[in-house]
Short mmCIF file of C-alpha atoms in Angstrom, two decimals:
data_model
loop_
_atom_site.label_atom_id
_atom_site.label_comp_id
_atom_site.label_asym_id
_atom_site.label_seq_id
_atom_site.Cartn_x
_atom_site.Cartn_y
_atom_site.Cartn_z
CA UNK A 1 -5.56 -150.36 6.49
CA UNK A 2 -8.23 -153.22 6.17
CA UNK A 3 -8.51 -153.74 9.63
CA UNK A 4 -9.17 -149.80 10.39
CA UNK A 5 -11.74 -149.89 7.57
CA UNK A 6 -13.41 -152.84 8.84
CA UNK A 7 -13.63 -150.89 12.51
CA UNK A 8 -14.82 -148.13 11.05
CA UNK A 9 -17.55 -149.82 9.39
CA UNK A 10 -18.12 -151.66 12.48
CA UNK A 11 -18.39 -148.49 14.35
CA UNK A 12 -20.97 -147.03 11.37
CA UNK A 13 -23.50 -149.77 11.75
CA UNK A 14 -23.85 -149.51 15.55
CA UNK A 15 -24.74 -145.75 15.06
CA UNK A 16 -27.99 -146.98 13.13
CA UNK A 17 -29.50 -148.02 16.67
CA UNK A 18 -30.61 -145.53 18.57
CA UNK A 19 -28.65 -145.07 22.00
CA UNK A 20 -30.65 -145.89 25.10
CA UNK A 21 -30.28 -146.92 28.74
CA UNK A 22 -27.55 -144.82 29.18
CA UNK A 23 -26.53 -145.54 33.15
CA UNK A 24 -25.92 -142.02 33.66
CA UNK A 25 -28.91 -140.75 31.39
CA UNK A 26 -26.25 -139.15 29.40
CA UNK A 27 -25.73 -139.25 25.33
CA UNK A 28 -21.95 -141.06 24.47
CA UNK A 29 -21.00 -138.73 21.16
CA UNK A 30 -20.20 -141.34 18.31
CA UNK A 31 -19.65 -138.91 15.57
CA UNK A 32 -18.41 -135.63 14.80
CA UNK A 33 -20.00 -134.13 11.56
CA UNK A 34 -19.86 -130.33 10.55
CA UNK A 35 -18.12 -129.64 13.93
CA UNK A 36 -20.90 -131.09 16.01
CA UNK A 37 -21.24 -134.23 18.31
CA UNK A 38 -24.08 -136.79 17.57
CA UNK A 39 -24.76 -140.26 19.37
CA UNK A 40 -26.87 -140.89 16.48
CA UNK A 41 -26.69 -140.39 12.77
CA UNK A 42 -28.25 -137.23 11.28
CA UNK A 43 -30.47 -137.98 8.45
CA UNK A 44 -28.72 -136.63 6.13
CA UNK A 45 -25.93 -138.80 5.71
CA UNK A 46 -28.66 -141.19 4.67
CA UNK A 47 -28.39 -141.50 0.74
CA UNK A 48 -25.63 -138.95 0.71
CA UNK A 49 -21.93 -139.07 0.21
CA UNK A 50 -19.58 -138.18 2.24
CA UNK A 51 -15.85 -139.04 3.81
CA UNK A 52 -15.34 -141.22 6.59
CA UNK A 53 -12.39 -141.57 9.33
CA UNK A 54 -11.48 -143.05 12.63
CA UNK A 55 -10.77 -140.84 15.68
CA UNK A 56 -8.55 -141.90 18.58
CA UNK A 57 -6.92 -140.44 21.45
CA UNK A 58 -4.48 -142.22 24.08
CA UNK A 59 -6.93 -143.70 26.18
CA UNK A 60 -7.98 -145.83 23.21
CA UNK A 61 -11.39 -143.73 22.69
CA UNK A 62 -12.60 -143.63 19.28
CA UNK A 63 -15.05 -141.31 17.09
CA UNK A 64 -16.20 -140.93 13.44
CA UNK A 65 -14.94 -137.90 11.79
CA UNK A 66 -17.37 -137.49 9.03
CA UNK A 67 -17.11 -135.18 6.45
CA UNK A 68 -18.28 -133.70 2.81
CA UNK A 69 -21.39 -132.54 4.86
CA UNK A 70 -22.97 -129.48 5.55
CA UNK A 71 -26.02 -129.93 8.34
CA UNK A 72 -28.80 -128.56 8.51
CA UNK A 73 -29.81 -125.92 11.56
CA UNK A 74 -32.48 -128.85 11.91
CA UNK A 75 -30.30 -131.70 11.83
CA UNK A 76 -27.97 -129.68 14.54
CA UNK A 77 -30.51 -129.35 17.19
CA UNK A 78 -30.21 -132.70 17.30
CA UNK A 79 -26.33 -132.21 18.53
CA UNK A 80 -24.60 -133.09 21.88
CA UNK A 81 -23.88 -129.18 23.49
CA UNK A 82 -20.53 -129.41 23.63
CA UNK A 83 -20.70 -128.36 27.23
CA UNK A 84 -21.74 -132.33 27.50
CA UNK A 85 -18.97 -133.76 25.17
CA UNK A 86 -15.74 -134.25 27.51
CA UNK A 87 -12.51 -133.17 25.45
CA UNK A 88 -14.77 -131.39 23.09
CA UNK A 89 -11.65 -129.29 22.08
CA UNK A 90 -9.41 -132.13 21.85
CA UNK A 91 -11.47 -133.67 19.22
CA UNK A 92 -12.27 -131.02 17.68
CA UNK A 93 -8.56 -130.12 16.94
CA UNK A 94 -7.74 -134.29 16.45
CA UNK A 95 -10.68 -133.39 13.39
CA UNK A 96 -8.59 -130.79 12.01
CA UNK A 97 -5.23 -132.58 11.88
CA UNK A 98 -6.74 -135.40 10.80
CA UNK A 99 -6.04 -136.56 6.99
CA UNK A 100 -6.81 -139.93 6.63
CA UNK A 101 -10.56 -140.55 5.11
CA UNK A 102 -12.41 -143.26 3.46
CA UNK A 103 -14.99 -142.10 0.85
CA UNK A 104 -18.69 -143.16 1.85
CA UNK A 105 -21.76 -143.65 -0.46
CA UNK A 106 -24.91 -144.53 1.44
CA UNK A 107 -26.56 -146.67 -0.17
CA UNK A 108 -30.35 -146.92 1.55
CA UNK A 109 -32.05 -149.66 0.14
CA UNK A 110 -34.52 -148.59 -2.42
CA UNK A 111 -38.52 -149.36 -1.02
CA UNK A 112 -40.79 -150.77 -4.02
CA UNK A 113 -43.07 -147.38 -3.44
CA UNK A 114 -41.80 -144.13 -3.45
CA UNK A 115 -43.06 -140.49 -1.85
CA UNK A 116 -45.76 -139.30 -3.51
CA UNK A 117 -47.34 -142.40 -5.34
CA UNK A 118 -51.13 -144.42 -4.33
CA UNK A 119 -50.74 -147.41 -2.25
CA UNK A 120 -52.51 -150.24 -4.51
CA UNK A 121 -55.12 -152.16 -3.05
CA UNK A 122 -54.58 -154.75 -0.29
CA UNK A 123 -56.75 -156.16 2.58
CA UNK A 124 -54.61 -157.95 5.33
CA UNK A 125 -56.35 -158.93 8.57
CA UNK A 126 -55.08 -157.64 12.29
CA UNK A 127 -54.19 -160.46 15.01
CA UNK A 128 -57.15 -158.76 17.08
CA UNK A 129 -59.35 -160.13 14.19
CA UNK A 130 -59.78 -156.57 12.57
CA UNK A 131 -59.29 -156.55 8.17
CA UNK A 132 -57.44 -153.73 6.94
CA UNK A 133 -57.62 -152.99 3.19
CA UNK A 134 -57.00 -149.84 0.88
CA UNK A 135 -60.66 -148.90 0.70
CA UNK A 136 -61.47 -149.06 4.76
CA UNK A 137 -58.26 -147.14 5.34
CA UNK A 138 -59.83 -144.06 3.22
CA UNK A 139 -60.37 -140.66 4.89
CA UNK A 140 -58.27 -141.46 7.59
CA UNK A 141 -54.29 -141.08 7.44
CA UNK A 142 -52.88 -144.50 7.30
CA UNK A 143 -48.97 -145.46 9.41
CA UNK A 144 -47.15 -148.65 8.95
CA UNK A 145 -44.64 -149.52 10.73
CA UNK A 146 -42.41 -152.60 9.65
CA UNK A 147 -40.46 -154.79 12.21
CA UNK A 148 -39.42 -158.20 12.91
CA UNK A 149 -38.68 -159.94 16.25
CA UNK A 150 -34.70 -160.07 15.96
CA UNK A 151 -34.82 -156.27 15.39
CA UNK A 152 -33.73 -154.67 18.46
CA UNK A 153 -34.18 -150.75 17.25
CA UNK A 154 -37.78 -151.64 16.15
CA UNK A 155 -38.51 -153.08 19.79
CA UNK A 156 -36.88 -150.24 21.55
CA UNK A 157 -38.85 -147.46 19.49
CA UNK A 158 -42.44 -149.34 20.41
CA UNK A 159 -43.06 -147.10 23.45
CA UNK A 160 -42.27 -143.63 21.45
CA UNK A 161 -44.17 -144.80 18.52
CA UNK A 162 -47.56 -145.17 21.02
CA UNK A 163 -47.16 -141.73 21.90
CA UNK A 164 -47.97 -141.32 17.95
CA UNK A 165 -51.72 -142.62 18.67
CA UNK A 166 -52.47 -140.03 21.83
CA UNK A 167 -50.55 -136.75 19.67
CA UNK A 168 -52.95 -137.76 16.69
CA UNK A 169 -55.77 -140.61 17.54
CA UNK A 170 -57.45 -139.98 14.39
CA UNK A 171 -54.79 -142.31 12.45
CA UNK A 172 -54.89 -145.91 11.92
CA UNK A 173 -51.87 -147.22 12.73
CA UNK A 174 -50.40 -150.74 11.83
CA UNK A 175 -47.40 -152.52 13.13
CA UNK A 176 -47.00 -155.00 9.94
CA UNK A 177 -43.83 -158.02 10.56
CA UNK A 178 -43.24 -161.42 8.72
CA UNK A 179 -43.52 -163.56 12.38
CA UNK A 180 -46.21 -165.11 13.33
CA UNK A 181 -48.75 -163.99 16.10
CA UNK A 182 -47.05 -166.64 18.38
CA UNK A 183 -43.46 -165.70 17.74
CA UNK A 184 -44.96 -161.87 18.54
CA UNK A 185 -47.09 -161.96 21.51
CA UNK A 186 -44.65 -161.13 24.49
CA UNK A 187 -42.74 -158.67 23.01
CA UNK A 188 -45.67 -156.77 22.19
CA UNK A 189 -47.11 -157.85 26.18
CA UNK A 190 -43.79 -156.81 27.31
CA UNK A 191 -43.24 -153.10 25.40
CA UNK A 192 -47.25 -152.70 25.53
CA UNK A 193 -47.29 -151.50 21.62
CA UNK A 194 -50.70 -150.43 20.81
CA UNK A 195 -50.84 -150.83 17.13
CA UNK A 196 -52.59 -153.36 15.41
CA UNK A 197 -50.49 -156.18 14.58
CA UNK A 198 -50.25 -157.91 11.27
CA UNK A 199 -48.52 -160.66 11.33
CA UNK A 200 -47.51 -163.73 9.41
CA UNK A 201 -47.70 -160.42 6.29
CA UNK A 202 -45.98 -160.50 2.87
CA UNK A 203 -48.33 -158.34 1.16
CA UNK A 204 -47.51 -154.99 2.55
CA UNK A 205 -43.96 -156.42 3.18
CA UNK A 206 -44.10 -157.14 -0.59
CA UNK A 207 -45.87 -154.20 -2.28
CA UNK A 208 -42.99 -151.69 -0.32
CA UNK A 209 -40.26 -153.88 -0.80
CA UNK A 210 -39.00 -153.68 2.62
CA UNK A 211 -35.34 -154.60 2.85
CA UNK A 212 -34.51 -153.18 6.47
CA UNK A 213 -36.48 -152.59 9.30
CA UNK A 214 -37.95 -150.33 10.74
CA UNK A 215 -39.60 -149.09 7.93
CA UNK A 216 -41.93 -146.62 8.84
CA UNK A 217 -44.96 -144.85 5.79
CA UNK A 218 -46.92 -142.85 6.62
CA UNK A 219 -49.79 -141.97 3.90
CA UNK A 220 -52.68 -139.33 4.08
CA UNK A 221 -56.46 -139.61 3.96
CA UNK A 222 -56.02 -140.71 -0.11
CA UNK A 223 -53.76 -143.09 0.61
CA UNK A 224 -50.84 -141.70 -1.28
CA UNK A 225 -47.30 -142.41 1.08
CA UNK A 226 -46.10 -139.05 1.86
CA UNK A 227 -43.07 -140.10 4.32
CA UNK A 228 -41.24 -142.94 4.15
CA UNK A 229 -37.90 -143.64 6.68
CA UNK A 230 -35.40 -146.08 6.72
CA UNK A 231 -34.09 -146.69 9.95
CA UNK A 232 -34.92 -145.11 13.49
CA UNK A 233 -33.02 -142.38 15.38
CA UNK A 234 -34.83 -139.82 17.28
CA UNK A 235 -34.34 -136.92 14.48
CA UNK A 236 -36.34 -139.82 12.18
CA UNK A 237 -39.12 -140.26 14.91
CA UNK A 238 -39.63 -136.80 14.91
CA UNK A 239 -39.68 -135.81 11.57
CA UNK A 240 -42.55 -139.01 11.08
CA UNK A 241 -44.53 -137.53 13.83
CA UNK A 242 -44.29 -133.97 11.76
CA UNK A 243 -45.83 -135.58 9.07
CA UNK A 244 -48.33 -137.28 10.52
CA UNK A 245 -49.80 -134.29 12.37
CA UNK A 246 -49.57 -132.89 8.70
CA UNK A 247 -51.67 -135.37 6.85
CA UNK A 248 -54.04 -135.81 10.12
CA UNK A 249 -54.75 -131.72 10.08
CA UNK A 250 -55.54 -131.62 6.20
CA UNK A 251 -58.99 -131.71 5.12
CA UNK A 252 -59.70 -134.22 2.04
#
C-alpha cells in the first residue's frame, strides 16, 4: 500500500507542471475529476480536500481518480472532450468500480500577504538599471511574478506571460527571483521574457513569503494585491490575465 501511495503522490506532483511539447500537439489526460479528463490540475483542488486513487488498465496506463469535488462550469472548460480521451468509457466505468481512495488535504503554502491587503513600501532596482518602489508603482496596476532558475514551469510560462504586456501595456510588470543577473541572463535571452528583472531580491521574496514558485500578484493602481496564484496551469494563467484586465480598466 506504501508503494501505491508513494506513486500516486509521484503522479500528483508532476500534474503541477503544465503539459507542453506534446509530439502530437495533443493533451495526455492525467486526471479524472467530476467525470471529466484534465492534463492539468483544476484550481480547485488547490486548498481543498478531496480523495485520491490510482487508475490502471492492462496495458499498465495509469490515471488519478479524484474525488470529493464538484467543478465548476469554469473549471470544466478547461476539460479534455472526451472525443480526445481514448477509452474514455473504460475509465470512466474503471472510476465507478473503483473503491480504493486515499484522503487528500492540499495544503498550499500560506504567502506572508494575503488578497485584499496594501503592499508595504519597498524600492528594489531592475537589472536594466530601472528602481521600482511602492510609491513609483502608484496609479498603475503593479504584476510580480516570482521564479528561480531550477524552476522549469516558471521558464516554460515566460512566453504566455509576455502576451500579458501587449493584452494590457499599461501595467508594470516585474519578474522578481533570488539568482543573480549572471545566473539569469540566457534564460531570459533564450525565452525572450520582457519583464523587468529583479534579481539577486529578498525583499519582495521576503515581504510575500514566497515558498513555491511561480508565484504570481497582481495588485491594482493602490497597490493593494488583488490575485495571488500558487502554481501555473493554463486555467491559473487565465484567471491572472482576468484580473489584470480588471484592475488595468478601473479608474482610481
Amino acid at each position: 500500500m506504501s508503494k501505491r501511495i508513494l506513486m500516486m503522490m509521484c503522479l500528483l506532483c508532476s500534474l503541477t507542471v503544465a503539459v507542453w511539447g506534446q509530439s502530437d500537439g495533443k493533451k495526455v489526460p492525467k486526471l479524472l475529476v467530476d467525470s471529466c479528463f484534465f492534463a492539468e490540475m483544476p484550481s480547485e483542488l488547490q486548498g481543498a480536500a478531496y480523495q485520491m486513487s490510482l487508475l490502471k488498465n492492462d496495458d499498465g496506463q495509469m490515471l488519478l481518480l479524484v474525488t470529493g469535488i464538484k467543478l465548476s462550469e469554469k473549471s470544466k472548460k478547461y476539460a479534455i472532450p472526451l472525443s480526445e480521451v481514448k477509452d474514455a468509457d473504460y475509465w470512466l466505468e474503471k472510476a465507478k468500480e473503483n473503491k480504493q481512495f486515499l484522503s487528500i488535504i492540499d495544503r498550499t503554502p500560506k504567502s506572508a500577504m494575503k488578497e485584499g491587503e496594501r503592499i508595504r513600501p519597498f524600492s528594489v532596482q531592475a537589472t536594466d538599471g530601472s528602481c521600482w518602489t511602492d510609491s513609483n508603482t502608484q496609479g498603475r496596476p503593479l504584476v510580480l511574478n516570482f521564479w528561480y532558475t531550477g524552476c522549469g514551469p516558471c521558464i516554460r510560462e515566460m512566453p504566455e506571460l509576455n502576451g500579458w504586456m501587449d493584452v494590457c501595456p499599461d501595467v508594470n510588470y516585474l519578474a522578481v527571483t533570488w539568482n543573480t543577473p549572471e545566473q539569469i541572463e540566457k534564460i531570459i535571452e533564450r525565452r525572450g521574457f520582457r519583464f523587468h528583472q529583479v534579481a539577486g531580491d529578498s525583499v519582495l521574496w521576503k515581504m510575500f513569503g514566497v515558498q513555491q514558485t511561480p508565484t504570481t500578484v497582481v495588485l491594482d493602481k493602490q497597490g493593494v494585491v488583488r490575485k495571488l496564484v500558487t502554481g501555473t496551469s493554463q486555467q491559473k494563467r487565465d484567471e491572472l490575465l482576468e484580473a489584470i484586465r480588471q484592475v488595468s480598466d478601473e479608474k482610481q
